[in-house]
Every structure is written in C-alpha cells, then in structure tokens.
C-alpha cells in the first residue's frame, strides 16, 4: 500500500488498477473470520442488474459491523467493490483499515453541528476531485449520521416535536450529504434540475448517477454485530439479512423540502421492513409478489483461501523487511 503513495493518483490507469486490487485484498484481510463463520442472505431487488451503472447506496446504521457486512455483500457484484467510494465517520480513519480507505479515496466525515457546513463543502470538493478521476461507480453513505443506539433518543424527540412518525429500528435521516452527492454527481435533467457537477460529468462522458439503492441491514433479534465481534468471533455464528430496493434517479426529487420528505419515506419504509423482519424472521415480499424470495450470498472457498494466503504472505514479507532494518539499526 505504501508504494501507491509514490504513484500519481489523479489520472493514470496504472494507479487506479493497482490501487483497487490492493484495496480489495486489504479489506478482505481485515476480517478473515467474517467469511468463515458468518453468512449473509439477500432480499428484494437484485442489485447485480445495475452493477455496471452509477448508483448511490443508502444504508441504515446500527454498528461498525455494517461496513463489514456490505463489504462481503458486494464481493460478488462484478467490479462494484473496486469502483466504489465510502462515506464513513472520521473515527474509521484510525482503525486498521483506515489507511486502506484513505488511499482508496474514501471520505471521512466529522459529525456534529460545529463541523456540518464545513464538512459538506469538503465533501463536494472531494467528489469533484476523486470520484470520476478514479472511475468510481457506487457511493455508499449512512444518512442517519450515526449508530442507531446513539441517535435513537434524539431522533424520536425531533420526530415528536415536528409531528413525524415515531421510529424504533431506524432514525430520521439527515439531508446534507445526500443533497451534496445528488447535486455533484447527477447528470443534468436526470431528476429535473441541472447537477452542480455538470462540468465534471461532461469531461468524463459519464451518464452520472442512474440509481439509488435503498439498503436495509437486519440482524437476528435486533442485535447488531460490531467490528470487535467480527474480528474475535466470540458470538455464535449468525445470519445477517440485507434487503435492497432500487429507485431510478429520475424519481428522486432535487428540491431540499421534497428530497427531505422522500428520504423520510425511505426510512419509514425501513422501519416497516425491520418490524416485519423482527416479528417473522423474514422480509415482506416486494410489491406484486405473493412470497418473498431470499438469496444466500456465497463466495468461492478457493478464492477466499487465495486472498487470505496473499494477505498472510504480505504480512510475512513486511515482518522480514522490518526485522532486517531492525538488525541493521541495532
């Protein structure tokens, strides 16, 4: 990963190619036990159908394990995993995969009113500088702006004050980052209003964002998995469920008030989905279906062994290099 820092980062194809492949290996080596003891079942729309188009992924946020779950889910979705950008809390910058995400070009956002306006400006600058120059296609964000357990009480108080639905399994989303992404990455006239990133889109000949993928993560008994559990594996193996719903970008309003209402509706629907899941153990069927269909997400064991072997070899190489320099110095 350190060698990537010596390569020009904005345009050469060799940097983008090397960086995406190394990031995949590094992400997978973060949580090796994830693939051996956990399973994921997918519901709703099949996102493979839009894996080659640009999309914004909206996800509910319960714990740090949500990131690991999504990393696993997207491994079999074509080139998506190496052509996506993440919006994560700045605290992730200081984790073991923080340097990987930093080099990959992900954006670390600081929470709180004191930083909000400045962070939105920085986000727009970051998107304009890196999103198209690095050939990104999907962008993942958690609109709630924090973990469920931390934001639920504040969100419920806000909902009561403003006569909004009382939510238990999700919190009301924040508009800021979603609005900046739509303004910067949506092509002109796709949702009725010219995009702020028009010049960037024209230069790259991109169609802009085509879809919004509303993603709902559900854990059995409503007990989310944090990253410590993923790594140490001290809980019994469990199945995580992920529900997708795809919306054309033209159906997403651009005006702040209408967009706020649209976002609220998505999370009200998430509340209904999660309520149904916790009561029945399954998500409800899509509109027009009589029975919900689930799909077990699987990965090739041979591929996983190869990836983990490469990670161990890389670790051994660095150990030998550091040991050599240690003996030279001392």
mmCIF file of C-alpha atoms in Angstrom:
data_model
loop_
_atom_site.group_PDB
_atom_site.id
_atom_site.type_symbol
_atom_site.label_atom_id
_atom_site.label_comp_id
_atom_site.label_asym_id
_atom_site.label_seq_id
_atom_site.Cartn_x
_atom_site.Cartn_y
_atom_site.Cartn_z
ATOM 1 C CA UNK A 1 0.000 0.000 0.000
ATOM 2 C CA UNK A 2 2.865 2.369 0.745
ATOM 3 C CA UNK A 3 4.144 2.020 -2.812
ATOM 4 C CA UNK A 4 0.870 3.509 -4.099
ATOM 5 C CA UNK A 5 1.735 6.789 -2.440
ATOM 6 C CA UNK A 6 4.640 7.160 -4.836
ATOM 7 C CA UNK A 7 2.406 6.887 -7.925
ATOM 8 C CA UNK A 8 0.455 9.827 -9.439
ATOM 9 C CA UNK A 9 -3.057 9.500 -8.062
ATOM 10 C CA UNK A 10 -5.439 11.518 -10.193
ATOM 11 C CA UNK A 11 -5.435 10.085 -13.690
ATOM 12 C CA UNK A 12 -3.027 7.269 -14.680
ATOM 13 C CA UNK A 13 -4.805 3.977 -15.246
ATOM 14 C CA UNK A 14 -1.965 2.005 -13.610
ATOM 15 C CA UNK A 15 -2.503 3.758 -10.292
ATOM 16 C CA UNK A 16 -6.252 3.134 -10.364
ATOM 17 C CA UNK A 17 -5.805 -0.505 -11.374
ATOM 18 C CA UNK A 18 -3.153 -1.279 -8.737
ATOM 19 C CA UNK A 19 -4.932 0.658 -6.030
ATOM 20 C CA UNK A 20 -8.317 -1.019 -6.477
ATOM 21 C CA UNK A 21 -6.898 -4.519 -6.486
ATOM 22 C CA UNK A 22 -4.691 -3.962 -3.458
ATOM 23 C CA UNK A 23 -7.570 -2.378 -1.580
ATOM 24 C CA UNK A 24 -9.730 -5.446 -2.189
ATOM 25 C CA UNK A 25 -7.027 -7.678 -0.718
ATOM 26 C CA UNK A 26 -6.527 -5.358 2.253
ATOM 27 C CA UNK A 27 -10.255 -5.024 3.008
ATOM 28 C CA UNK A 28 -10.692 -8.791 2.929
ATOM 29 C CA UNK A 29 -7.723 -9.336 5.231
ATOM 30 C CA UNK A 30 -9.261 -7.010 7.852
ATOM 31 C CA UNK A 31 -11.874 -9.547 8.931
ATOM 32 C CA UNK A 32 -10.847 -13.035 7.790
ATOM 33 C CA UNK A 33 -13.169 -14.696 10.269
ATOM 34 C CA UNK A 34 -16.088 -12.897 8.592
ATOM 35 C CA UNK A 35 -16.101 -15.299 5.658
ATOM 36 C CA UNK A 36 -15.625 -18.405 7.758
ATOM 37 C CA UNK A 37 -18.235 -18.018 10.495
ATOM 38 C CA UNK A 38 -20.866 -15.582 9.220
ATOM 39 C CA UNK A 39 -23.422 -15.737 6.417
ATOM 40 C CA UNK A 40 -25.477 -13.156 4.552
ATOM 41 C CA UNK A 41 -28.916 -13.615 2.969
ATOM 42 C CA UNK A 42 -30.137 -11.030 0.436
ATOM 43 C CA UNK A 43 -33.749 -9.998 -0.224
ATOM 44 C CA UNK A 44 -35.630 -7.657 -2.546
ATOM 45 C CA UNK A 45 -34.308 -6.323 -5.847
ATOM 46 C CA UNK A 46 -31.263 -7.916 -7.467
ATOM 47 C CA UNK A 47 -28.595 -5.203 -7.494
ATOM 48 C CA UNK A 48 -26.384 -7.185 -9.884
ATOM 49 C CA UNK A 49 -28.626 -5.842 -12.646
ATOM 50 C CA UNK A 50 -27.293 -2.301 -12.041
ATOM 51 C CA UNK A 51 -23.740 -3.170 -11.012
ATOM 52 C CA UNK A 52 -22.258 -1.504 -14.117
ATOM 53 C CA UNK A 53 -24.231 1.740 -13.642
ATOM 54 C CA UNK A 54 -23.510 4.576 -11.242
ATOM 55 C CA UNK A 55 -25.539 4.390 -8.039
ATOM 56 C CA UNK A 56 -25.878 5.896 -4.571
ATOM 57 C CA UNK A 57 -26.375 3.343 -1.781
ATOM 58 C CA UNK A 58 -28.354 4.442 1.296
ATOM 59 C CA UNK A 59 -27.886 2.194 4.333
ATOM 60 C CA UNK A 60 -29.278 2.099 7.872
ATOM 61 C CA UNK A 61 -26.559 2.152 10.514
ATOM 62 C CA UNK A 62 -26.613 0.014 13.647
ATOM 63 C CA UNK A 63 -22.977 -0.851 14.363
ATOM 64 C CA UNK A 64 -19.460 -0.891 12.908
ATOM 65 C CA UNK A 65 -20.169 -4.381 11.584
ATOM 66 C CA UNK A 66 -22.471 -2.848 8.947
ATOM 67 C CA UNK A 67 -19.369 -1.902 6.934
ATOM 68 C CA UNK A 68 -18.035 -5.481 7.054
ATOM 69 C CA UNK A 69 -21.455 -6.815 6.035
ATOM 70 C CA UNK A 70 -21.604 -4.555 2.992
ATOM 71 C CA UNK A 71 -18.019 -5.367 2.013
ATOM 72 C CA UNK A 72 -18.975 -9.028 1.995
ATOM 73 C CA UNK A 73 -22.272 -8.490 0.135
ATOM 74 C CA UNK A 74 -20.631 -6.611 -2.709
ATOM 75 C CA UNK A 75 -17.838 -9.108 -3.374
ATOM 76 C CA UNK A 76 -19.951 -10.969 -5.956
ATOM 77 C CA UNK A 77 -21.394 -7.881 -7.662
ATOM 78 C CA UNK A 78 -18.932 -7.618 -10.526
ATOM 79 C CA UNK A 79 -16.486 -4.714 -10.364
ATOM 80 C CA UNK A 80 -18.530 -2.739 -7.850
ATOM 81 C CA UNK A 81 -16.319 -3.435 -4.838
ATOM 82 C CA UNK A 82 -13.252 -1.918 -6.508
ATOM 83 C CA UNK A 83 -15.117 1.036 -8.048
ATOM 84 C CA UNK A 84 -16.975 2.353 -5.048
ATOM 85 C CA UNK A 85 -16.476 5.210 -2.635
ATOM 86 C CA UNK A 86 -17.443 5.114 1.041
ATOM 87 C CA UNK A 87 -18.566 7.933 3.313
ATOM 88 C CA UNK A 88 -17.546 6.947 6.836
ATOM 89 C CA UNK A 89 -17.250 8.531 10.242
ATOM 90 C CA UNK A 90 -13.797 10.038 10.749
ATOM 91 C CA UNK A 91 -13.125 7.596 13.593
ATOM 92 C CA UNK A 92 -12.651 4.841 10.993
ATOM 93 C CA UNK A 93 -9.573 6.680 9.756
ATOM 94 C CA UNK A 94 -7.772 5.433 12.861
ATOM 95 C CA UNK A 95 -8.741 1.761 12.505
ATOM 96 C CA UNK A 96 -6.643 -0.998 10.949
ATOM 97 C CA UNK A 97 -8.233 -0.439 7.528
ATOM 98 C CA UNK A 98 -8.195 3.362 7.755
ATOM 99 C CA UNK A 99 -5.025 3.741 5.673
ATOM 100 C CA UNK A 100 -6.554 1.464 3.029
ATOM 101 C CA UNK A 101 -9.687 3.597 2.789
ATOM 102 C CA UNK A 102 -7.620 6.782 2.790
ATOM 103 C CA UNK A 103 -5.546 5.631 -0.185
ATOM 104 C CA UNK A 104 -8.682 4.292 -1.880
ATOM 105 C CA UNK A 105 -10.129 7.815 -1.831
ATOM 106 C CA UNK A 106 -12.978 7.332 0.644
ATOM 107 C CA UNK A 107 -14.280 10.340 2.552
ATOM 108 C CA UNK A 108 -14.146 10.559 6.349
ATOM 109 C CA UNK A 109 -16.832 12.868 7.673
ATOM 110 C CA UNK A 110 -16.902 14.533 11.097
ATOM 111 C CA UNK A 111 -20.230 14.588 12.905
ATOM 112 C CA UNK A 112 -21.737 17.448 14.885
ATOM 113 C CA UNK A 113 -23.229 20.881 14.222
ATOM 114 C CA UNK A 114 -19.877 22.599 14.652
ATOM 115 C CA UNK A 115 -18.411 20.762 11.657
ATOM 116 C CA UNK A 116 -21.506 20.240 9.480
ATOM 117 C CA UNK A 117 -21.257 23.101 6.976
ATOM 118 C CA UNK A 118 -17.507 22.771 6.545
ATOM 119 C CA UNK A 119 -17.767 19.001 6.038
ATOM 120 C CA UNK A 120 -20.345 19.391 3.263
ATOM 121 C CA UNK A 121 -18.053 21.796 1.402
ATOM 122 C CA UNK A 122 -15.145 19.380 1.807
ATOM 123 C CA UNK A 123 -17.344 16.511 0.606
ATOM 124 C CA UNK A 124 -18.263 18.331 -2.586
ATOM 125 C CA UNK A 125 -14.602 19.177 -3.253
ATOM 126 C CA UNK A 126 -13.626 15.567 -2.606
ATOM 127 C CA UNK A 127 -16.251 14.227 -5.030
ATOM 128 C CA UNK A 128 -15.243 16.643 -7.758
ATOM 129 C CA UNK A 129 -11.569 15.752 -7.332
ATOM 130 C CA UNK A 130 -11.655 11.983 -6.902
ATOM 131 C CA UNK A 131 -14.986 10.380 -7.848
ATOM 132 C CA UNK A 132 -14.650 10.476 -11.644
ATOM 133 C CA UNK A 133 -10.871 10.724 -11.880
ATOM 134 C CA UNK A 134 -10.672 7.355 -10.095
ATOM 135 C CA UNK A 135 -13.507 5.843 -12.118
ATOM 136 C CA UNK A 136 -15.874 5.321 -9.175
ATOM 137 C CA UNK A 137 -19.379 3.989 -9.841
ATOM 138 C CA UNK A 138 -21.097 3.444 -6.491
ATOM 139 C CA UNK A 139 -21.047 5.687 -3.445
ATOM 140 C CA UNK A 140 -22.131 4.352 -0.035
ATOM 141 C CA UNK A 141 -23.402 6.507 2.798
ATOM 142 C CA UNK A 142 -25.276 6.177 6.083
ATOM 143 C CA UNK A 143 -27.780 9.073 6.082
ATOM 144 C CA UNK A 144 -28.700 8.657 9.750
ATOM 145 C CA UNK A 145 -25.349 10.210 10.670
ATOM 146 C CA UNK A 146 -24.505 7.781 13.472
ATOM 147 C CA UNK A 147 -25.298 4.487 15.145
ATOM 148 C CA UNK A 148 -28.906 3.661 15.990
ATOM 149 C CA UNK A 149 -28.236 3.283 19.720
ATOM 150 C CA UNK A 150 -26.640 6.740 19.870
ATOM 151 C CA UNK A 151 -29.139 8.667 17.756
ATOM 152 C CA UNK A 152 -32.483 6.988 18.531
ATOM 153 C CA UNK A 153 -33.473 9.119 21.525
ATOM 154 C CA UNK A 154 -32.578 12.401 19.793
ATOM 155 C CA UNK A 155 -34.364 11.348 16.611
ATOM 156 C CA UNK A 156 -37.520 10.374 18.489
ATOM 157 C CA UNK A 157 -37.543 13.715 20.315
ATOM 158 C CA UNK A 158 -37.183 15.533 16.968
ATOM 159 C CA UNK A 159 -39.976 13.431 15.463
ATOM 160 C CA UNK A 160 -42.317 14.203 18.364
ATOM 161 C CA UNK A 161 -41.594 17.929 18.148
ATOM 162 C CA UNK A 162 -42.224 18.024 14.382
ATOM 163 C CA UNK A 163 -45.171 15.611 14.252
ATOM 164 C CA UNK A 164 -43.199 12.908 12.412
ATOM 165 C CA UNK A 165 -43.534 9.120 12.787
ATOM 166 C CA UNK A 166 -42.085 7.507 15.903
ATOM 167 C CA UNK A 167 -39.297 5.154 14.785
ATOM 168 C CA UNK A 168 -37.683 2.400 16.876
ATOM 169 C CA UNK A 169 -35.485 0.447 14.460
ATOM 170 C CA UNK A 170 -34.039 3.366 12.469
ATOM 171 C CA UNK A 171 -33.633 7.105 12.970
ATOM 172 C CA UNK A 172 -34.678 10.001 10.785
ATOM 173 C CA UNK A 173 -32.015 10.630 8.116
ATOM 174 C CA UNK A 174 -30.066 13.838 7.626
ATOM 175 C CA UNK A 175 -30.235 15.622 4.302
ATOM 176 C CA UNK A 176 -26.785 17.241 3.908
ATOM 177 C CA UNK A 177 -24.517 14.558 2.406
ATOM 178 C CA UNK A 178 -27.276 13.097 0.220
ATOM 179 C CA UNK A 179 -28.053 16.514 -1.250
ATOM 180 C CA UNK A 180 -24.375 17.235 -1.976
ATOM 181 C CA UNK A 181 -23.947 13.877 -3.721
ATOM 182 C CA UNK A 182 -27.018 14.390 -5.908
ATOM 183 C CA UNK A 183 -26.009 17.946 -6.739
ATOM 184 C CA UNK A 184 -22.470 16.925 -7.673
ATOM 185 C CA UNK A 185 -22.913 13.554 -9.378
ATOM 186 C CA UNK A 186 -26.335 13.560 -11.054
ATOM 187 C CA UNK A 187 -26.249 14.417 -14.754
ATOM 188 C CA UNK A 188 -28.286 17.484 -15.875
ATOM 189 C CA UNK A 189 -32.040 16.993 -16.116
ATOM 190 C CA UNK A 190 -31.985 13.450 -14.719
ATOM 191 C CA UNK A 191 -34.181 14.492 -11.816
ATOM 192 C CA UNK A 192 -35.460 17.741 -13.216
ATOM 193 C CA UNK A 193 -32.635 20.037 -12.150
ATOM 194 C CA UNK A 194 -29.134 20.571 -13.616
ATOM 195 C CA UNK A 195 -26.440 18.984 -11.493
ATOM 196 C CA UNK A 196 -23.800 21.044 -9.752
ATOM 197 C CA UNK A 197 -21.092 18.717 -11.092
ATOM 198 C CA UNK A 198 -22.103 19.291 -14.725
ATOM 199 C CA UNK A 199 -18.599 20.174 -15.938
ATOM 200 C CA UNK A 200 -17.042 17.127 -14.303
ATOM 201 C CA UNK A 201 -19.675 14.836 -15.859
ATOM 202 C CA UNK A 202 -19.195 16.261 -19.355
ATOM 203 C CA UNK A 203 -15.443 15.898 -19.198
ATOM 204 C CA UNK A 204 -15.642 12.231 -18.202
ATOM 205 C CA UNK A 205 -18.536 11.449 -20.579
ATOM 206 C CA UNK A 206 -20.330 9.863 -17.643
ATOM 207 C CA UNK A 207 -24.085 9.393 -17.506
ATOM 208 C CA UNK A 208 -23.987 10.429 -13.856
ATOM 209 C CA UNK A 209 -25.838 8.639 -11.084
ATOM 210 C CA UNK A 210 -28.540 6.382 -12.510
ATOM 211 C CA UNK A 211 -29.941 4.668 -9.414
ATOM 212 C CA UNK A 212 -30.489 4.936 -5.691
ATOM 213 C CA UNK A 213 -30.173 1.595 -3.912
ATOM 214 C CA UNK A 214 -32.056 1.644 -0.608
ATOM 215 C CA UNK A 215 -30.308 -0.979 1.547
ATOM 216 C CA UNK A 216 -31.647 -2.279 4.866
ATOM 217 C CA UNK A 217 -29.475 -4.434 7.129
ATOM 218 C CA UNK A 218 -31.219 -6.638 9.709
ATOM 219 C CA UNK A 219 -29.637 -8.729 12.452
ATOM 220 C CA UNK A 220 -31.475 -11.589 14.216
ATOM 221 C CA UNK A 221 -33.197 -10.393 17.402
ATOM 222 C CA UNK A 222 -32.104 -6.861 16.535
ATOM 223 C CA UNK A 223 -28.634 -7.499 17.959
ATOM 224 C CA UNK A 224 -26.088 -5.807 15.639
ATOM 225 C CA UNK A 225 -22.540 -7.071 15.247
ATOM 226 C CA UNK A 226 -19.707 -4.676 15.990
ATOM 227 C CA UNK A 227 -16.271 -4.912 14.424
ATOM 228 C CA UNK A 228 -14.743 -6.477 17.550
ATOM 229 C CA UNK A 229 -17.177 -9.379 17.208
ATOM 230 C CA UNK A 230 -16.337 -9.770 13.514
ATOM 231 C CA UNK A 231 -12.614 -9.999 14.272
ATOM 232 C CA UNK A 232 -12.643 -12.027 17.513
ATOM 233 C CA UNK A 233 -15.664 -14.195 16.696
ATOM 234 C CA UNK A 234 -16.823 -14.543 20.311
ATOM 235 C CA UNK A 235 -20.534 -14.711 19.338
ATOM 236 C CA UNK A 236 -22.181 -17.767 17.884
ATOM 237 C CA UNK A 237 -22.328 -17.851 14.048
ATOM 238 C CA UNK A 238 -25.350 -15.961 12.801
ATOM 239 C CA UNK A 239 -27.048 -14.966 9.553
ATOM 240 C CA UNK A 240 -27.261 -11.287 8.603
ATOM 241 C CA UNK A 241 -30.083 -10.256 6.269
ATOM 242 C CA UNK A 242 -29.826 -7.460 3.690
ATOM 243 C CA UNK A 243 -32.787 -6.045 1.754
ATOM 244 C CA UNK A 244 -32.415 -3.985 -1.445
ATOM 245 C CA UNK A 245 -34.825 -1.680 -3.220
ATOM 246 C CA UNK A 246 -33.769 0.148 -6.388
ATOM 247 C CA UNK A 247 -35.086 3.586 -7.421
ATOM 248 C CA UNK A 248 -34.330 5.342 -10.729
ATOM 249 C CA UNK A 249 -32.567 8.642 -10.082
ATOM 250 C CA UNK A 250 -35.267 10.467 -12.063
ATOM 251 C CA UNK A 251 -37.736 9.585 -9.287
ATOM 252 C CA UNK A 252 -35.606 11.311 -6.640
ATOM 253 C CA UNK A 253 -36.541 14.992 -6.167
ATOM 254 C CA UNK A 254 -33.817 17.650 -6.145
ATOM 255 C CA UNK A 255 -35.535 20.382 -4.119
ATOM 256 C CA UNK A 256 -34.492 20.261 -0.430
ATOM 257 C CA UNK A 257 -38.012 20.055 1.002
ATOM 258 C CA UNK A 258 -39.153 17.362 -1.424
ATOM 259 C CA UNK A 259 -35.887 15.451 -1.018
ATOM 260 C CA UNK A 260 -36.242 15.546 2.780
ATOM 261 C CA UNK A 261 -39.748 14.093 2.504
ATOM 262 C CA UNK A 262 -38.513 11.418 0.064
ATOM 263 C CA UNK A 263 -35.678 10.420 2.410
ATOM 264 C CA UNK A 264 -38.023 10.287 5.402
ATOM 265 C CA UNK A 265 -40.329 7.974 3.445
ATOM 266 C CA UNK A 266 -37.451 5.610 2.712
ATOM 267 C CA UNK A 267 -36.615 5.301 6.401
ATOM 268 C CA UNK A 268 -40.250 4.933 7.394
ATOM 269 C CA UNK A 269 -40.334 2.026 4.944
ATOM 270 C CA UNK A 270 -37.167 0.662 6.557
ATOM 271 C CA UNK A 271 -38.932 0.797 9.920
ATOM 272 C CA UNK A 272 -41.812 -1.273 8.497
ATOM 273 C CA UNK A 273 -39.372 -3.739 6.885
ATOM 274 C CA UNK A 274 -37.438 -4.235 10.113
ATOM 275 C CA UNK A 275 -40.591 -4.530 12.219
ATOM 276 C CA UNK A 276 -41.835 -7.278 9.897
ATOM 277 C CA UNK A 277 -38.424 -8.986 9.973
ATOM 278 C CA UNK A 278 -38.149 -8.988 13.772
ATOM 279 C CA UNK A 279 -41.677 -10.400 14.070
ATOM 280 C CA UNK A 280 -41.414 -13.088 11.369
ATOM 281 C CA UNK A 281 -37.721 -13.669 10.687
ATOM 282 C CA UNK A 282 -38.136 -12.663 7.034
ATOM 283 C CA UNK A 283 -38.661 -9.525 4.969
ATOM 284 C CA UNK A 284 -42.060 -9.000 3.313
ATOM 285 C CA UNK A 285 -42.466 -9.685 -0.441
ATOM 286 C CA UNK A 286 -41.954 -6.915 -2.966
ATOM 287 C CA UNK A 287 -44.971 -5.197 -4.466
ATOM 288 C CA UNK A 288 -46.600 -7.571 -6.965
ATOM 289 C CA UNK A 289 -45.114 -10.681 -5.336
ATOM 290 C CA UNK A 290 -47.010 -13.160 -3.171
ATOM 291 C CA UNK A 291 -43.940 -14.586 -1.469
ATOM 292 C CA UNK A 292 -40.629 -13.021 -0.541
ATOM 293 C CA UNK A 293 -37.631 -14.663 -2.197
ATOM 294 C CA UNK A 294 -34.250 -14.730 -0.471
ATOM 295 C CA UNK A 295 -30.817 -15.386 -1.969
ATOM 296 C CA UNK A 296 -27.906 -16.794 0.010
ATOM 297 C CA UNK A 297 -24.776 -14.790 -0.717
ATOM 298 C CA UNK A 298 -21.892 -17.190 -1.335
ATOM 299 C CA UNK A 299 -18.204 -16.840 -2.203
ATOM 300 C CA UNK A 300 -15.775 -19.355 -3.649
ATOM 301 C CA UNK A 301 -13.785 -21.058 -0.879
ATOM 302 C CA UNK A 302 -10.811 -21.385 -3.227
ATOM 303 C CA UNK A 303 -10.897 -17.645 -3.919
ATOM 304 C CA UNK A 304 -11.101 -16.869 -0.193
ATOM 305 C CA UNK A 305 -8.165 -19.158 0.611
ATOM 306 C CA UNK A 306 -6.146 -17.471 -2.141
ATOM 307 C CA UNK A 307 -6.949 -13.976 -0.864
ATOM 308 C CA UNK A 308 -6.132 -14.833 2.741
ATOM 309 C CA UNK A 309 -2.908 -16.601 1.706
ATOM 310 C CA UNK A 310 -1.852 -13.453 -0.134
ATOM 311 C CA UNK A 311 -2.630 -11.398 2.969
ATOM 312 C CA UNK A 312 -0.534 -13.696 5.186
ATOM 313 C CA UNK A 313 2.340 -13.662 2.680
ATOM 314 C CA UNK A 314 2.193 -9.873 2.616
ATOM 315 C CA UNK A 315 2.323 -9.781 6.415
ATOM 316 C CA UNK A 316 5.287 -12.157 6.421
ATOM 317 C CA UNK A 317 7.097 -10.033 3.866
ATOM 318 C CA UNK A 318 6.707 -6.895 5.950
ATOM 319 C CA UNK A 319 7.831 -8.755 9.057
ATOM 320 C CA UNK A 320 11.052 -9.822 7.278
ATOM 321 C CA UNK A 321 11.640 -6.290 5.973
ATOM 322 C CA UNK A 322 11.133 -4.703 9.404
ATOM 323 C CA UNK A 323 13.277 -7.367 11.054
ATOM 324 C CA UNK A 324 16.073 -6.683 8.550
ATOM 325 C CA UNK A 325 16.030 -2.934 9.236
ATOM 326 C CA UNK A 326 15.891 -3.566 12.988
ATOM 327 C CA UNK A 327 19.066 -5.669 12.832
ATOM 328 C CA UNK A 328 20.749 -3.074 10.635
ATOM 329 C CA UNK A 329 19.982 -0.296 13.080
ATOM 330 C CA UNK A 330 20.539 -2.110 16.355
#
